[in-house]
Coordinates of C-alpha atoms and ligand atoms in Angstrom, one line a residue:
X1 CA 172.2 114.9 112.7
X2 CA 168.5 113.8 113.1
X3 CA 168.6 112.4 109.6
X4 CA 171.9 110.4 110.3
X5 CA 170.0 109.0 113.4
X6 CA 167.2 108.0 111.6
X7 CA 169.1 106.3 108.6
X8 CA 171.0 104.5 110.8
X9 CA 168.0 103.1 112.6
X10 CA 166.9 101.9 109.7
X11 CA 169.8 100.0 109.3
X12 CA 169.8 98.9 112.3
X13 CA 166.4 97.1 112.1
X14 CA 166.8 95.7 108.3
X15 CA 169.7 94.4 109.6
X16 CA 167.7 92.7 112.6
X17 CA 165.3 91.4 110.0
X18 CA 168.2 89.9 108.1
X19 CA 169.3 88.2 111.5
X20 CA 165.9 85.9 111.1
X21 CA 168.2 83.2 109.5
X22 CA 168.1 80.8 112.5
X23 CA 164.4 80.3 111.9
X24 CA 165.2 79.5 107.9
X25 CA 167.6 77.4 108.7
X26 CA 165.1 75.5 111.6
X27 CA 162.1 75.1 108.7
X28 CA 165.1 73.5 106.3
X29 CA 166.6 71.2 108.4
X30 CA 162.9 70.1 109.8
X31 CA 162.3 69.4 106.2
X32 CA 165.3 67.2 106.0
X33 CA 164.7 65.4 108.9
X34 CA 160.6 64.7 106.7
X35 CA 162.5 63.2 104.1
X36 CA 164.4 60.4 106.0
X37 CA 167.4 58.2 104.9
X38 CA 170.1 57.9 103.2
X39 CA 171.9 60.1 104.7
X40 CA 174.7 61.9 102.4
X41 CA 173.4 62.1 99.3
X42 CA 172.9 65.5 97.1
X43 CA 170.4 66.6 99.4
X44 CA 172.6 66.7 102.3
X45 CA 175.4 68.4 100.3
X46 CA 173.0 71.2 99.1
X47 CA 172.1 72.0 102.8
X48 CA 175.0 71.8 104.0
X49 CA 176.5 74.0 101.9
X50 CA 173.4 76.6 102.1
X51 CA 174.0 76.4 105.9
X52 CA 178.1 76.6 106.1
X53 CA 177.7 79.6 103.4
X54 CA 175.6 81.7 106.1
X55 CA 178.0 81.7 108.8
X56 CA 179.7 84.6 107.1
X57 CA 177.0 86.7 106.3
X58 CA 175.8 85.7 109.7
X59 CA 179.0 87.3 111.2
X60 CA 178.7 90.6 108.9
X61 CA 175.2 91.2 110.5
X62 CA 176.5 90.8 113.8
X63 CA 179.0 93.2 113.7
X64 CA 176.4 95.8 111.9
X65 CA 174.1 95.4 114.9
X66 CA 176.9 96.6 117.3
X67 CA 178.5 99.1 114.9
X68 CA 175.3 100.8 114.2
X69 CA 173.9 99.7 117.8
X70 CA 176.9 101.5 119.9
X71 CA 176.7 104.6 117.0
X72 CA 173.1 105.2 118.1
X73 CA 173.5 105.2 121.6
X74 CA 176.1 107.9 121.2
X75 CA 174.4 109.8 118.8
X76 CA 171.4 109.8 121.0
X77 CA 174.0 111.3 123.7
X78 CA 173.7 108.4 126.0
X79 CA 177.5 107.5 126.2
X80 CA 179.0 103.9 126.7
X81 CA 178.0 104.0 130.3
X82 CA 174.3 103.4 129.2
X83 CA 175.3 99.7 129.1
X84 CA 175.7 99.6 132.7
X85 CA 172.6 101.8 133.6
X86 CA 170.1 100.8 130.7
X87 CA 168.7 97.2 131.4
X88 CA 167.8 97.0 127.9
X89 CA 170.6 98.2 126.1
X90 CA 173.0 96.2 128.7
X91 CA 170.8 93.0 128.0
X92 CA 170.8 93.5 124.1
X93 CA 174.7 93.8 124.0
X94 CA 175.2 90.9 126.6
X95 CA 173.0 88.5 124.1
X96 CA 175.2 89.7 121.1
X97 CA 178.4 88.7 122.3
X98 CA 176.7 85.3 123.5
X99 CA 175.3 84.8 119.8
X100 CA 178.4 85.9 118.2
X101 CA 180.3 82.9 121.1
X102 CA 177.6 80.5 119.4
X103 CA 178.5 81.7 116.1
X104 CA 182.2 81.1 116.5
X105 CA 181.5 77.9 118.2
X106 CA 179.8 76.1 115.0
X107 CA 182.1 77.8 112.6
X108 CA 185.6 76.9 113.7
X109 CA 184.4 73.4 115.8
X110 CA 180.9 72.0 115.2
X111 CA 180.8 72.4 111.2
X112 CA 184.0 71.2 110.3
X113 CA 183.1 68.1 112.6
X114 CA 180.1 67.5 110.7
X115 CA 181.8 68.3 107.6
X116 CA 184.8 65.4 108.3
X117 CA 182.0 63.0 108.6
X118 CA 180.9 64.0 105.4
X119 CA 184.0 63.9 103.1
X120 CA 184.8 60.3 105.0
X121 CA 181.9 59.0 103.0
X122 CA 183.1 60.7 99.9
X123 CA 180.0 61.4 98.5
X124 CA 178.2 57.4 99.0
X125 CA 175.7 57.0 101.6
X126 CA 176.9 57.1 105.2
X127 CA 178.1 54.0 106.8
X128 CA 175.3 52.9 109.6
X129 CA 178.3 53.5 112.4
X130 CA 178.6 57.1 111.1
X131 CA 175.4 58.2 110.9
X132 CA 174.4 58.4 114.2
X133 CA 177.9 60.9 114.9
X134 CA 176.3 63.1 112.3
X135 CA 172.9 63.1 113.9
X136 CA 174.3 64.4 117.2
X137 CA 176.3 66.9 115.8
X138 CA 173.2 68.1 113.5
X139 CA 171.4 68.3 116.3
X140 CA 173.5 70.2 118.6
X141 CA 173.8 72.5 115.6
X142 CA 169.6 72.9 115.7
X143 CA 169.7 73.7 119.3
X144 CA 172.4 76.5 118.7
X145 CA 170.1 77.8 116.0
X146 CA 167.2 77.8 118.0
X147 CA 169.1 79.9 121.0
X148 CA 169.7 82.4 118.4
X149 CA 166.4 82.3 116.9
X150 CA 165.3 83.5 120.8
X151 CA 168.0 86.1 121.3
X152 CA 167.6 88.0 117.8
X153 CA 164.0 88.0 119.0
X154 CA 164.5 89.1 122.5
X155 CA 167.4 91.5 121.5
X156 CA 164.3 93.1 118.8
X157 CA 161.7 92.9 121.6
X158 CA 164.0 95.0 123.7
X159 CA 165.2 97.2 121.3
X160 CA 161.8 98.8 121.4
X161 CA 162.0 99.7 124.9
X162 CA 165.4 101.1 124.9
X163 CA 164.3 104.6 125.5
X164 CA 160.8 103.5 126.9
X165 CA 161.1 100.5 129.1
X166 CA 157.9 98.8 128.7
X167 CA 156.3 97.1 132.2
X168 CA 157.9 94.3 133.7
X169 CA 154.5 91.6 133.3
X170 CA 154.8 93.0 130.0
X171 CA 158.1 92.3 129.2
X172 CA 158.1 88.7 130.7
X173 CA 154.5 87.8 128.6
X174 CA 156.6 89.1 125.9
X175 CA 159.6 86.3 126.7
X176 CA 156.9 83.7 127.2
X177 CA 155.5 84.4 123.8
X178 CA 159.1 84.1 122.2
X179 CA 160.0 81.1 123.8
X180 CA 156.5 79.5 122.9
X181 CA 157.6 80.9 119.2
X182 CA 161.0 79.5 119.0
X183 CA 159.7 76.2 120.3
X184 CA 157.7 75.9 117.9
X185 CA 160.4 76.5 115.1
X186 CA 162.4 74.1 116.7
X187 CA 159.7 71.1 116.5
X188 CA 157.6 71.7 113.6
X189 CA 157.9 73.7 110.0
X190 CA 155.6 75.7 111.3
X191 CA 153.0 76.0 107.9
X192 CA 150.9 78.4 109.4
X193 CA 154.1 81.3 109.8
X194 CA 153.3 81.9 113.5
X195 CA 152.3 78.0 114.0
Ligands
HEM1 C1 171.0 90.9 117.7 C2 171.3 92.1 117.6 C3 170.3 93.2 117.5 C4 169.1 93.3 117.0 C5 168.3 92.2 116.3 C6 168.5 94.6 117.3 C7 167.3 95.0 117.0 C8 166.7 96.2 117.3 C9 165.4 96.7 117.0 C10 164.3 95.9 116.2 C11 165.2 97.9 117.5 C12 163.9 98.7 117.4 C13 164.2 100.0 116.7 C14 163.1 101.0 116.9 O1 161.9 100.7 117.1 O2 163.4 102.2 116.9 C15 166.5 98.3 118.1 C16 166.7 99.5 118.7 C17 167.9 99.9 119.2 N1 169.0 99.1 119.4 FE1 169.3 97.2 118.7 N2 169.5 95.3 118.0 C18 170.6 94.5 118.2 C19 171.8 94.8 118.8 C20 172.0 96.1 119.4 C21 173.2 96.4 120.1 C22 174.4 95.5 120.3 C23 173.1 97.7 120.5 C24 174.0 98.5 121.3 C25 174.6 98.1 122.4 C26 171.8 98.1 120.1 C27 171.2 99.4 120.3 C28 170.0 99.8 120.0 C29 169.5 101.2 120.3 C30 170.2 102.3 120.9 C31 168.1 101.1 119.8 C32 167.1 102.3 119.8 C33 167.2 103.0 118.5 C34 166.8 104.5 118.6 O3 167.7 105.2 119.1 O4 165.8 104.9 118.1 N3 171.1 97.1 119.4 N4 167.4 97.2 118.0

Protein backbone atom coordinates (compact mmCIF):
# COMPACT_ATOMS: atom_id res chain seq x y z
CA UNK A 1 0.00 0.00 0.00
CA UNK A 2 2.87 2.47 0.90
CA UNK A 3 4.24 2.07 -2.58
CA UNK A 4 0.69 2.72 -4.20
CA UNK A 5 0.63 5.98 -2.06
CA UNK A 6 3.79 7.07 -3.04
CA UNK A 7 3.29 6.42 -6.96
CA UNK A 8 0.36 8.11 -6.83
CA UNK A 9 1.76 11.19 -5.31
CA UNK A 10 4.04 11.33 -7.83
CA UNK A 11 1.42 11.60 -10.11
CA UNK A 12 -0.25 13.75 -8.48
CA UNK A 13 2.48 16.46 -8.57
CA UNK A 14 3.74 15.84 -12.35
CA UNK A 15 0.47 16.31 -13.00
CA UNK A 16 0.42 19.75 -11.03
CA UNK A 17 3.57 20.60 -12.97
CA UNK A 18 1.72 19.86 -16.16
CA UNK A 19 -1.13 22.32 -14.89
CA UNK A 20 1.66 25.33 -15.44
CA UNK A 21 0.04 25.93 -18.86
CA UNK A 22 -1.65 29.23 -17.90
CA UNK A 23 1.70 30.80 -17.45
CA UNK A 24 2.83 29.43 -21.18
CA UNK A 25 0.05 30.57 -22.51
CA UNK A 26 0.50 34.29 -20.59
CA UNK A 27 4.37 34.59 -22.08
CA UNK A 28 2.78 33.66 -25.76
CA UNK A 29 0.06 35.84 -25.95
CA UNK A 30 2.42 38.80 -24.27
CA UNK A 31 4.57 38.04 -27.23
CA UNK A 32 1.69 38.59 -29.55
CA UNK A 33 0.56 41.57 -28.14
CA UNK A 34 5.04 42.73 -28.95
CA UNK A 35 4.43 42.16 -32.32
CA UNK A 36 1.44 44.46 -33.12
CA UNK A 37 -0.93 44.64 -36.09
CA UNK A 38 -2.51 43.08 -38.48
CA UNK A 39 -4.43 41.20 -36.70
CA UNK A 40 -5.48 37.73 -38.34
CA UNK A 41 -2.82 36.68 -40.22
CA UNK A 42 -0.74 33.16 -39.73
CA UNK A 43 0.48 34.26 -36.60
CA UNK A 44 -2.79 34.51 -35.06
CA UNK A 45 -4.06 31.20 -36.49
CA UNK A 46 -0.92 29.36 -35.15
CA UNK A 47 -1.83 30.60 -31.55
CA UNK A 48 -4.91 30.21 -31.70
CA UNK A 49 -4.91 26.94 -32.54
CA UNK A 50 -1.87 26.13 -29.93
CA UNK A 51 -4.31 27.69 -27.35
CA UNK A 52 -7.83 25.99 -28.42
CA UNK A 53 -5.71 22.53 -28.60
CA UNK A 54 -4.89 22.86 -24.71
CA UNK A 55 -8.31 23.03 -23.41
CA UNK A 56 -8.51 19.26 -23.65
CA UNK A 57 -5.46 18.23 -22.25
CA UNK A 58 -6.18 21.04 -19.79
CA UNK A 59 -9.49 19.12 -18.79
CA UNK A 60 -7.54 15.53 -18.64
CA UNK A 61 -5.16 17.15 -15.95
CA UNK A 62 -7.98 18.46 -14.04
CA UNK A 63 -9.74 15.43 -13.65
CA UNK A 64 -6.19 13.61 -12.67
CA UNK A 65 -5.76 16.02 -9.87
CA UNK A 66 -9.10 15.08 -8.30
CA UNK A 67 -8.95 11.35 -9.21
CA UNK A 68 -5.56 10.94 -7.76
CA UNK A 69 -6.34 13.88 -5.17
CA UNK A 70 -9.60 12.18 -3.58
CA UNK A 71 -7.61 8.47 -3.97
CA UNK A 72 -4.93 9.87 -1.65
CA UNK A 73 -6.98 11.20 0.93
CA UNK A 74 -8.53 7.82 1.32
CA UNK A 75 -5.68 5.94 1.06
CA UNK A 76 -4.14 8.06 3.73
CA UNK A 77 -7.49 6.94 5.81
CA UNK A 78 -8.77 10.39 6.00
CA UNK A 79 -12.28 9.76 4.43
CA UNK A 80 -14.33 12.28 2.27
CA UNK A 81 -15.19 14.23 5.46
CA UNK A 82 -11.62 15.65 5.44
CA UNK A 83 -12.99 18.17 2.97
CA UNK A 84 -15.13 19.71 5.52
CA UNK A 85 -12.48 19.55 8.46
CA UNK A 86 -9.11 20.06 6.50
CA UNK A 87 -8.78 23.79 5.45
CA UNK A 88 -6.37 22.82 3.00
CA UNK A 89 -7.74 19.98 1.33
CA UNK A 90 -11.38 21.78 1.41
CA UNK A 91 -9.62 24.98 -0.15
CA UNK A 92 -7.65 22.83 -2.83
CA UNK A 93 -10.93 21.00 -4.02
CA UNK A 94 -13.06 24.39 -3.85
CA UNK A 95 -10.35 26.09 -6.34
CA UNK A 96 -10.57 22.95 -8.66
CA UNK A 97 -14.08 23.06 -9.37
CA UNK A 98 -13.69 26.98 -9.81
CA UNK A 99 -10.85 26.37 -12.47
CA UNK A 100 -12.52 23.54 -14.04
CA UNK A 101 -16.01 26.45 -14.14
CA UNK A 102 -13.30 28.77 -15.95
CA UNK A 103 -12.25 25.98 -18.11
CA UNK A 104 -15.74 25.20 -19.33
CA UNK A 105 -16.49 28.78 -19.55
CA UNK A 106 -13.75 29.56 -22.46
CA UNK A 107 -14.23 26.24 -24.07
CA UNK A 108 -17.97 26.16 -24.89
CA UNK A 109 -18.48 30.33 -24.88
CA UNK A 110 -15.40 32.59 -25.01
CA UNK A 111 -13.28 30.59 -27.76
CA UNK A 112 -15.84 29.93 -30.17
CA UNK A 113 -16.65 33.76 -29.84
CA UNK A 114 -13.27 34.56 -30.62
CA UNK A 115 -13.09 31.99 -33.11
CA UNK A 116 -16.43 33.42 -35.13
CA UNK A 117 -14.56 36.62 -35.40
CA UNK A 118 -11.93 34.89 -36.92
CA UNK A 119 -13.45 32.75 -39.71
CA UNK A 120 -15.60 36.12 -40.54
CA UNK A 121 -12.41 37.48 -41.88
CA UNK A 122 -11.64 34.29 -43.60
CA UNK A 123 -8.18 34.33 -43.38
CA UNK A 124 -7.54 38.44 -44.62
CA UNK A 125 -6.66 40.96 -42.02
CA UNK A 126 -9.44 41.91 -39.56
CA UNK A 127 -11.69 44.64 -40.51
CA UNK A 128 -10.85 47.87 -38.08
CA UNK A 129 -14.71 47.38 -36.61
CA UNK A 130 -13.80 43.80 -35.66
CA UNK A 131 -10.71 44.09 -34.15
CA UNK A 132 -11.45 45.74 -31.18
CA UNK A 133 -14.43 42.67 -30.46
CA UNK A 134 -11.44 40.37 -30.71
CA UNK A 135 -9.30 42.40 -28.31
CA UNK A 136 -11.87 42.16 -25.58
CA UNK A 137 -12.58 38.75 -25.84
CA UNK A 138 -8.59 38.02 -25.95
CA UNK A 139 -8.30 39.80 -23.11
CA UNK A 140 -11.02 38.39 -20.96
CA UNK A 141 -9.45 35.12 -22.11
CA UNK A 142 -5.81 36.48 -20.42
CA UNK A 143 -7.47 37.31 -17.21
CA UNK A 144 -9.07 33.73 -17.06
CA UNK A 145 -5.56 32.42 -17.62
CA UNK A 146 -4.04 34.45 -15.13
CA UNK A 147 -6.78 33.30 -12.30
CA UNK A 148 -5.72 29.88 -13.04
CA UNK A 149 -2.20 30.60 -13.16
CA UNK A 150 -2.86 31.70 -9.13
CA UNK A 151 -5.03 28.74 -8.22
CA UNK A 152 -2.72 25.84 -9.67
CA UNK A 153 -0.15 27.82 -7.63
CA UNK A 154 -2.18 28.19 -4.49
CA UNK A 155 -3.77 24.76 -4.84
CA UNK A 156 0.44 23.44 -4.94
CA UNK A 157 1.32 25.76 -2.13
CA UNK A 158 -1.39 24.15 -0.14
CA UNK A 159 -0.87 20.79 -1.09
CA UNK A 160 2.24 20.83 0.99
CA UNK A 161 0.51 21.61 4.05
CA UNK A 162 -2.19 19.14 3.79
CA UNK A 163 -0.96 17.02 6.55
CA UNK A 164 1.20 19.84 8.17
CA UNK A 165 -0.62 23.16 8.07
CA UNK A 166 2.03 25.55 7.81
CA UNK A 167 1.45 29.07 10.05
CA UNK A 168 -1.12 31.43 9.12
CA UNK A 169 1.68 34.73 8.44
CA UNK A 170 3.18 32.04 6.60
CA UNK A 171 0.58 30.99 4.52
CA UNK A 172 -0.64 34.57 3.63
CA UNK A 173 3.30 35.78 2.74
CA UNK A 174 3.01 32.76 0.64
CA UNK A 175 -0.41 34.18 -1.22
CA UNK A 176 1.22 37.61 -1.44
CA UNK A 177 4.29 36.07 -3.18
CA UNK A 178 1.82 34.25 -5.76
CA UNK A 179 -0.13 37.10 -6.49
CA UNK A 180 3.04 39.30 -6.99
CA UNK A 181 4.10 36.09 -9.37
CA UNK A 182 1.10 35.90 -11.44
CA UNK A 183 0.99 39.62 -11.84
CA UNK A 184 3.92 39.64 -13.21
CA UNK A 185 3.02 36.91 -15.84
CA UNK A 186 0.09 38.73 -16.64
CA UNK A 187 2.13 42.10 -17.57
CA UNK A 188 5.41 41.18 -18.71
CA UNK A 189 7.21 37.88 -20.46
CA UNK A 190 8.89 37.73 -17.59
CA UNK A 191 12.76 37.06 -19.21
CA UNK A 192 14.22 36.55 -16.01
CA UNK A 193 11.72 33.13 -15.16
CA UNK A 194 10.72 34.54 -11.77
CA UNK A 195 10.74 38.39 -13.18
C1 LIG B 1 -5.14 22.16 -9.29
C2 LIG B 1 -5.17 20.94 -8.77
C3 LIG B 1 -4.13 20.42 -7.83
C4 LIG B 1 -2.79 20.65 -7.79
C5 LIG B 1 -1.98 21.54 -8.73
C6 LIG B 1 -2.25 19.94 -6.66
C7 LIG B 1 -0.93 19.94 -6.28
C8 LIG B 1 -0.41 19.30 -5.17
C9 LIG B 1 0.96 19.32 -4.75
C10 LIG B 1 2.09 20.05 -5.44
C11 LIG B 1 1.05 18.60 -3.61
C12 LIG B 1 2.31 18.40 -2.75
C13 LIG B 1 2.69 16.96 -2.70
C14 LIG B 1 3.67 16.65 -1.60
O1 LIG B 1 4.51 17.49 -1.27
O2 LIG B 1 3.58 15.55 -1.07
C15 LIG B 1 -0.25 18.07 -3.33
C16 LIG B 1 -0.56 17.26 -2.28
C17 LIG B 1 -1.80 16.74 -2.03
N1 LIG B 1 -2.96 17.00 -2.74
FE1 LIG B 1 -3.12 18.12 -4.40
N2 LIG B 1 -3.28 19.28 -6.05
C18 LIG B 1 -4.43 19.55 -6.71
C19 LIG B 1 -5.71 19.12 -6.43
C20 LIG B 1 -6.02 18.29 -5.38
C21 LIG B 1 -7.34 17.84 -5.04
C22 LIG B 1 -8.64 18.23 -5.79
C23 LIG B 1 -7.24 17.05 -3.95
C24 LIG B 1 -8.32 16.36 -3.20
C25 LIG B 1 -9.39 16.96 -2.80
C26 LIG B 1 -5.83 16.99 -3.59
C27 LIG B 1 -5.30 16.28 -2.55
C28 LIG B 1 -3.98 16.27 -2.15
C29 LIG B 1 -3.45 15.51 -1.04
C30 LIG B 1 -4.23 14.58 -0.14
C31 LIG B 1 -2.10 15.83 -0.96
C32 LIG B 1 -1.07 15.28 0.05
C33 LIG B 1 -0.32 14.15 -0.62
C34 LIG B 1 0.13 13.11 0.38
O3 LIG B 1 -0.76 12.44 0.89
O4 LIG B 1 1.32 13.01 0.61
N3 LIG B 1 -5.12 17.76 -4.49
N4 LIG B 1 -1.14 18.54 -4.30
Amino acid sequence: MATFIDILRVIHILNAVLMAWPFYALVAVNQRARLGPPLGDRTDTYMENIIKNRTIPCFVFQGTALVSGLALVLLRGAGFDALLTNPALGLKFLLLLLIIGLLLYVHLSLQPRIDALFSEAGGKPVLPEVAPRIGALRLRRKRIASICMFVVLTVSMLGVQVWAAFSLWMTALLIIAIILFTWRAYKSVTPYGWV
